Structure formats: structure tokens, C-alpha cells
Short mmCIF file of C-alpha atoms in Angstrom, two decimals:
data_model
loop_
_atom_site.label_atom_id
_atom_site.label_comp_id
_atom_site.label_asym_id
_atom_site.label_seq_id
_atom_site.Cartn_x
_atom_site.Cartn_y
_atom_site.Cartn_z
CA MET A 202 -24.64 -2.37 0.99
CA ALA A 203 -23.81 -0.47 4.17
CA ASN A 204 -26.15 -0.76 7.15
CA THR A 205 -28.05 2.53 7.09
CA ASP A 206 -28.62 2.27 10.85
CA ALA A 207 -24.89 1.95 11.51
CA PRO A 208 -23.16 3.76 8.65
CA PHE A 209 -19.92 4.81 10.38
CA ARG A 210 -16.51 3.16 10.46
CA LEU A 211 -13.96 3.76 13.20
CA VAL A 212 -10.42 4.54 12.03
CA LEU A 213 -7.38 4.19 14.30
CA PHE A 214 -4.43 6.10 12.90
CA GLU A 215 -1.56 4.83 15.02
CA PRO A 216 -0.36 1.66 16.75
CA VAL A 217 -1.80 1.26 20.24
CA ASP A 218 0.85 0.77 22.94
CA GLU A 219 -1.70 -0.09 25.64
CA PRO A 220 -4.47 -2.05 23.86
CA HIS A 221 -6.48 -3.19 26.89
CA PRO A 222 -8.16 0.16 27.68
CA VAL A 223 -9.06 0.55 23.99
CA ARG A 224 -10.46 -2.97 23.91
CA ASP A 225 -12.51 -2.40 27.04
CA LEU A 226 -13.87 0.87 25.66
CA ILE A 227 -15.02 -0.65 22.37
CA VAL A 228 -16.44 -3.76 24.04
CA LYS A 229 -18.42 -1.59 26.46
CA VAL A 230 -19.92 0.48 23.62
CA THR A 231 -20.50 -2.21 21.01
CA GLY A 232 -20.85 -5.45 22.98
CA ASP A 233 -18.43 -7.18 20.60
CA HIS A 234 -16.31 -10.10 21.79
CA PRO A 235 -13.14 -8.94 23.58
CA THR A 236 -10.91 -11.31 21.59
CA ASP A 237 -12.19 -9.99 18.25
CA VAL A 238 -11.69 -6.40 19.38
CA MET A 239 -8.18 -7.10 20.71
CA LEU A 240 -7.14 -8.71 17.43
CA TRP A 241 -8.41 -5.68 15.55
CA VAL A 242 -6.69 -3.17 17.85
CA ALA A 243 -3.41 -5.06 17.44
CA ARG A 244 -3.54 -4.37 13.69
CA ALA A 245 -3.69 -0.57 14.07
CA PRO A 246 -3.50 1.61 12.08
CA VAL A 247 -6.68 0.06 10.75
CA VAL A 248 -10.35 0.58 9.89
CA TRP A 249 -12.90 -1.18 12.11
CA PRO A 250 -14.86 -3.40 9.69
CA ARG A 251 -18.21 -3.23 11.53
CA GLY A 252 -20.71 -0.45 11.22
CA LEU A 253 -21.33 1.94 14.12
CA THR A 254 -24.19 4.27 14.87
CA ALA A 255 -23.53 7.96 15.37
CA GLU A 256 -24.00 7.54 19.13
CA GLN A 257 -21.59 4.60 19.30
CA SER A 258 -19.03 6.46 17.22
CA GLN A 259 -19.17 9.53 19.44
CA ALA A 260 -18.88 7.49 22.63
CA ILE A 261 -15.80 5.64 21.33
CA LEU A 262 -14.18 8.83 20.01
CA ASP A 263 -14.71 10.57 23.34
CA GLY A 264 -12.99 7.68 25.11
CA LEU A 265 -10.12 7.55 22.62
CA TYR A 266 -9.62 11.28 23.05
CA GLU A 267 -9.17 10.73 26.78
CA LEU A 268 -6.65 7.98 25.95
CA GLU A 269 -4.83 10.40 23.58
CA ILE A 270 -5.23 8.12 20.57
CA ALA A 271 -5.72 9.68 17.13
CA ALA A 272 -8.95 8.36 15.63
CA GLU A 273 -12.03 9.39 13.73
CA ALA A 274 -15.34 7.96 12.57
CA ARG A 275 -16.12 8.28 8.88
CA HIS A 276 -19.33 7.60 7.03
CA VAL A 277 -18.84 4.49 4.94
CA ASP A 278 -19.67 6.43 1.76
CA THR A 279 -16.66 8.72 2.35
CA LEU A 280 -14.07 5.96 2.70
CA PRO A 281 -11.68 6.06 -0.28
CA VAL A 282 -11.69 3.27 -2.83
CA LEU A 283 -8.23 3.00 -4.40
CA GLY A 284 -8.36 -0.21 -6.36
CA PRO A 285 -7.87 -1.98 -8.51
CA PRO A 286 -4.85 0.10 -9.57
CA ARG A 287 -4.00 0.61 -13.24
CA THR A 288 -0.46 -0.50 -13.95
CA ILE A 289 1.32 1.85 -16.36
CA HIS A 290 4.50 1.33 -18.37
CA ASP A 291 5.05 4.62 -20.17
CA ALA A 292 4.67 7.98 -18.42
CA ALA A 293 6.24 11.42 -18.65
CA CYS A 294 6.51 14.11 -15.98
CA LEU A 295 5.69 17.34 -17.83
CA GLU A 296 5.40 20.88 -16.54
CA HIS A 297 1.67 20.79 -15.85
CA GLY A 298 0.96 17.14 -15.26
CA LEU A 299 1.69 13.45 -15.68
CA ARG A 300 1.09 12.08 -19.16
CA VAL A 301 0.49 8.34 -19.44
CA ALA A 302 0.76 6.52 -22.77
CA GLY A 303 -0.41 3.09 -23.89
CA LEU A 304 1.39 0.30 -25.70
CA ARG A 305 1.17 2.18 -29.01
CA LYS A 306 2.27 5.47 -27.43
CA GLU A 307 -1.33 6.73 -27.51
CA PRO A 308 -2.26 9.00 -24.58
CA THR A 309 -4.41 7.16 -22.05
CA HIS A 310 -4.38 9.39 -18.96
CA TRP A 311 -3.59 12.98 -18.11
CA VAL A 312 -3.19 13.88 -14.43
CA PRO A 313 -2.67 17.58 -13.59
CA TRP A 314 -0.24 17.93 -10.72
CA GLU A 315 -2.81 19.66 -8.51
CA LYS A 316 -4.98 16.53 -8.86
CA VAL A 317 -2.31 14.23 -7.44
CA GLU A 318 -3.53 13.60 -3.90
CA LEU A 319 -1.16 10.91 -2.65
CA VAL A 320 2.29 9.59 -3.61
CA CYS A 321 3.06 6.24 -1.99
CA ALA A 322 6.13 4.13 -2.78
CA GLY A 323 7.08 0.82 -1.22
CA ILE A 324 9.42 -2.13 -1.58
CA ILE A 325 7.57 -5.34 -2.43
CA GLN A 326 9.33 -8.33 -0.91
CA THR A 327 8.89 -11.24 -3.30
CA GLU A 328 8.65 -14.74 -1.88
CA PRO A 329 11.63 -17.09 -2.49
CA GLU A 330 11.00 -19.59 -5.26
CA GLN A 331 11.00 -23.19 -4.10
CA ILE A 332 13.15 -25.27 -6.46
CA SER A 333 13.80 -28.97 -5.93
CA SER A 334 17.18 -30.14 -7.12
CA VAL A 335 17.30 -33.40 -9.09
CA GLU A 336 20.09 -35.88 -8.52
CA PRO A 337 21.58 -37.11 -11.83
CA PRO A 338 21.53 -40.89 -12.22
CA ASN A 339 24.80 -42.82 -11.95
CA LEU A 340 26.07 -45.08 -14.73
CA LYS A 341 24.46 -48.24 -13.34
CA THR A 342 21.07 -46.53 -12.98
CA ALA A 343 21.33 -45.13 -16.49
CA LEU A 344 22.02 -48.61 -17.96
CA VAL A 345 19.10 -50.15 -16.07
CA ASN A 346 16.78 -47.40 -17.27
CA SER A 347 17.91 -47.89 -20.86
CA VAL A 348 17.21 -51.64 -20.72
CA ASN A 349 13.78 -51.02 -19.18
CA LEU A 350 12.92 -48.57 -21.97
CA LEU A 351 13.91 -51.14 -24.60
CA ARG A 352 11.61 -53.65 -22.92
CA GLY A 353 8.76 -51.15 -22.98
CA ARG A 354 8.89 -50.41 -19.30
CA ARG A 355 8.60 -46.90 -18.01
CA ALA A 356 11.73 -45.47 -16.46
CA PRO A 357 11.37 -44.48 -12.82
CA GLU A 358 11.13 -40.84 -11.94
CA PRO A 359 14.47 -39.29 -11.00
CA ARG A 360 14.93 -39.00 -7.25
CA ARG A 361 14.37 -35.48 -6.07
CA ASP A 362 16.67 -34.03 -3.47
CA ARG A 363 15.59 -31.53 -0.83
CA ALA A 364 13.81 -28.36 -1.95
CA GLU A 365 15.90 -25.21 -1.90
CA ALA A 366 14.63 -21.66 -1.54
CA VAL A 367 16.08 -19.46 -4.25
CA PRO A 368 15.69 -15.81 -3.20
CA LYS A 369 14.19 -13.33 -5.66
CA ASP A 370 15.04 -9.67 -5.84
CA SER A 371 12.62 -7.24 -4.22
CA VAL A 372 11.11 -4.56 -6.43
CA ARG A 373 10.02 -1.00 -5.73
CA GLU A 374 6.49 0.07 -6.63
CA LEU A 375 4.79 3.44 -6.71
CA LEU A 376 1.11 4.30 -6.26
CA ILE A 377 -0.09 7.66 -7.57
CA VAL A 378 -3.59 8.51 -6.32
CA ARG A 379 -5.54 11.08 -8.30
CA LYS A 380 -8.64 12.89 -7.07
CA ASP A 381 -11.71 14.17 -8.95
CA PRO A 382 -12.20 11.51 -10.27
CA ARG A 383 -10.34 9.10 -8.05
CA LEU A 384 -7.87 6.91 -9.89
CA THR A 385 -4.88 4.88 -8.71
CA LEU A 386 -1.91 4.46 -11.03
CA ARG A 387 0.66 1.78 -10.26
CA VAL A 388 4.27 1.88 -11.39
CA VAL A 389 6.51 -1.17 -11.06
CA GLU A 390 10.16 -0.17 -11.03
CA THR A 391 11.21 -2.76 -13.61
CA GLY A 392 8.16 -2.26 -15.84
CA MET A 393 8.68 1.37 -16.91
CA THR A 394 10.45 2.71 -19.99
CA TYR A 395 11.59 6.04 -18.43
CA ALA A 396 12.16 7.31 -21.98
CA TYR A 397 11.03 10.84 -21.08
CA LEU A 398 14.18 11.27 -18.96
CA GLY A 399 16.18 11.88 -22.13
CA SER A 400 19.77 12.76 -21.26
CA ARG A 401 19.12 11.79 -17.63
CA LEU A 402 18.26 8.21 -18.60
CA LYS A 403 20.52 5.63 -16.95
CA LEU A 404 21.25 2.06 -17.93
CA ASN A 405 18.96 0.34 -15.43
CA ALA A 406 15.64 0.77 -13.65
CA ALA A 407 17.31 0.85 -10.24
CA GLU A 408 18.80 4.25 -11.12
CA ASN A 409 15.88 5.58 -13.19
CA PHE A 410 13.13 4.88 -10.65
CA PRO A 411 14.41 7.37 -8.02
CA THR A 412 14.76 10.06 -10.71
CA PHE A 413 11.18 9.48 -11.86
CA LEU A 414 9.94 9.53 -8.26
CA GLY A 415 11.91 12.69 -7.55
CA ASP A 416 10.31 14.44 -10.55
CA ILE A 417 6.83 13.57 -9.28
CA LEU A 418 7.55 14.89 -5.79
CA ARG A 419 9.06 18.08 -7.20
CA LEU A 420 6.08 18.79 -9.43
CA ALA A 421 3.12 17.46 -7.40
CA LYS A 422 3.64 20.06 -4.68
CA THR A 423 0.22 19.69 -3.01
CA SER A 424 0.23 15.89 -2.76
CA TYR A 425 0.65 13.99 0.49
CA VAL A 426 3.90 12.02 0.49
CA THR A 427 3.99 8.91 2.67
CA ARG A 428 6.81 8.13 5.04
CA SER A 429 7.65 4.98 3.08
CA THR A 430 8.27 7.17 0.01
CA GLU A 431 10.59 9.45 1.94
CA LEU A 432 12.52 6.47 3.31
CA ILE A 433 13.01 4.98 -0.15
CA LEU A 434 14.39 8.25 -1.51
CA ALA A 435 16.66 8.63 1.52
CA GLY A 436 17.77 5.00 1.35
CA THR A 437 17.32 4.56 5.12
CA ASP A 438 15.16 2.32 7.34
CA LEU A 439 14.09 0.35 4.29
CA ASP A 440 12.49 -2.37 6.42
CA GLU A 441 9.82 0.17 7.37
CA ALA A 442 9.19 0.82 3.67
CA SER A 443 8.83 -2.89 2.82
CA PHE A 444 5.54 -4.71 2.19
CA PRO A 445 4.75 -8.38 1.55
CA SER A 446 2.56 -7.65 -1.48
CA THR A 447 1.07 -4.94 -3.66
CA GLN A 448 -2.22 -5.42 -1.80
CA ALA A 449 -0.48 -4.60 1.49
CA LEU A 450 0.95 -1.44 -0.09
CA MET A 451 -2.55 -0.50 -1.29
CA GLU A 452 -3.96 -0.92 2.22
CA TYR A 453 -1.15 1.22 3.62
CA ALA A 454 -1.85 3.89 0.98
CA MET A 455 -5.54 3.97 1.93
CA MET A 456 -4.68 4.49 5.60
CA GLN A 457 -2.20 7.22 4.66
CA LEU A 458 -4.83 8.97 2.56
CA LEU A 459 -7.29 8.85 5.47
CA TRP A 460 -4.58 10.23 7.75
CA SER A 461 -3.90 13.11 5.36
CA TRP A 462 -7.61 14.00 5.38
CA TYR A 463 -7.73 13.78 9.18
CA ARG A 464 -4.64 15.98 9.52
CA ASN A 465 -6.01 18.58 7.09
CA ASP A 466 -9.34 18.69 8.93
CA ARG A 467 -7.55 19.03 12.26
CA ASP A 468 -5.27 21.81 11.01
CA ARG A 469 -8.22 23.63 9.47
CA MET A 470 -10.15 23.46 12.76
CA THR A 471 -7.09 24.71 14.65
CA ARG A 472 -6.76 27.69 12.33
CA THR A 473 -10.45 28.48 12.71
CA LEU A 474 -10.21 28.44 16.51
CA THR A 475 -7.09 30.59 16.39
CA ASP A 476 -8.80 33.13 14.14
CA ASP A 477 -11.78 33.25 16.51
CA ASP A 478 -9.49 33.93 19.47
CA ASP A 479 -7.78 36.77 17.61
CA ARG A 480 -11.06 38.58 16.96
#
């Protein structure tokens, strides 16, 4: 349960090039240990895990504004909860929305395009599999082992050679965040049927995934599209679109959703001020 006396969370939206002034500002306001604050600032964009009072939040935001760092304080109850995501295997991009089917082709979800709030794709870098090679026994060893078995003795374990890292292929994943009610759908590139593509269906997932993603972006016109998604479609700067795990992609998606809200609020305030000046 959130501390009702300190219900706000500080959100930094961009990496901090000069972390020391930010650290000093937060330490001065909160009294937290400088090392803890510095470690947190180094992770930006990030959400400060500790609760802040309204007065603390305002003091920090005023200082960050002077430092020209994009940030906001959100009430803990307004922070988005995206997980756990629901992995889907059968979906169709139709004119008015995304239709998701279950294992027996029964409809399980219907997401109107205007309800799609965020589209976030990433490349999940799988860890290499550690495989130890086994040296085959020579003829003499094989004969000795056979005699030992006949005498009821257990054969020695084969000598293992050095472990070798066998690389695995990375896989693209897609998170589709729906609003009202909030729901996160997860698509794994190699786990989809793509049957709805019909005549556009290719022989492998590597070709079908970009087509599916392109359909979503074309139809979900009001959604916020993350930079990682744009990079994957463009096929450029793929290191920036890579993540060590699905959890890391989820955390990135949450920060991107917060950024989209912050940007919309900022643009709305700018329009309001502009309208006031015109009157």
C-alpha cells in the first residue's frame, strides 16, 4: 500500500548527462543517501521508487526545470500497470479493431483501434546456451569400461571437455497496450499463425511479423508508437531496439507510456496558453 503521506513518484524521462546537480538536488530535498540517488539517476529514464510528498515533488520539479530536465511527479495511483502481459498466438487486423482468438479459434479479445494506446516492439536477445562437449572414449578406455561392467563395477563418467556457448537466435516481440480497461497483449514473432494475412502470407515468421506490425500501425492511428518499433520497421540502429528480456521490454513500454502522457499534457497546456494569448 502506498504511503498516503508521500503518495507521489518522481519520473525522469531522459538520460542525465550531468548527474551530480540532479543528485545534489534530490539529496537536499529528501535527505536520501547520495550513492543511492546517484545509482538511480544513472538508470534514467526511470521512476523513483520512494514516495514523495507534494512539497518535495514540487521542490524537485522546480530544480529539474532549472536544469532543463524533462520530469514529472505522478500520484502512485495513476502509474500504469502493464503486466503480466497476455501472450497471443492468433490475431487478425480487421477494419475496426484487433480480433484475438484462442486455441480453438474462439474469440477471446476484441480491441477497437481507438483503444490501442501504445505499440511497442523490441528485439529480445536470448542468452547463449552453455553446452559441454563430451570426449568419446578411445578403444582402450572402452575395453576397460566393458570389463568393469561385467564385474559389476560402475563405469566412470565420460570426461567432459570445456563448455561452449552456442548462440541462440534473437526474437522480435510486440506489446500492444489497450486502455479502458488496461490490457497488455504480447506477440512473439515465432509464436503467431499470421493466417489472417491470406494472400500476403509468407513462408516464415521473419517476413510475416513486419507485415502484421505494419497493419497495426496503419490502423491504430491514435496510438503512441515507440522509437524501438520505428527502428525495427526501418531495420536501422537495431542495437537501440534490443532488450535483454521481455521484462526489460515491459519496463521500457511503461516509461514510453508515461512519456506519451507527459507529452500530451504538455502539448495541451501549450495550446491552452496559446489560445489565451490570442484572445
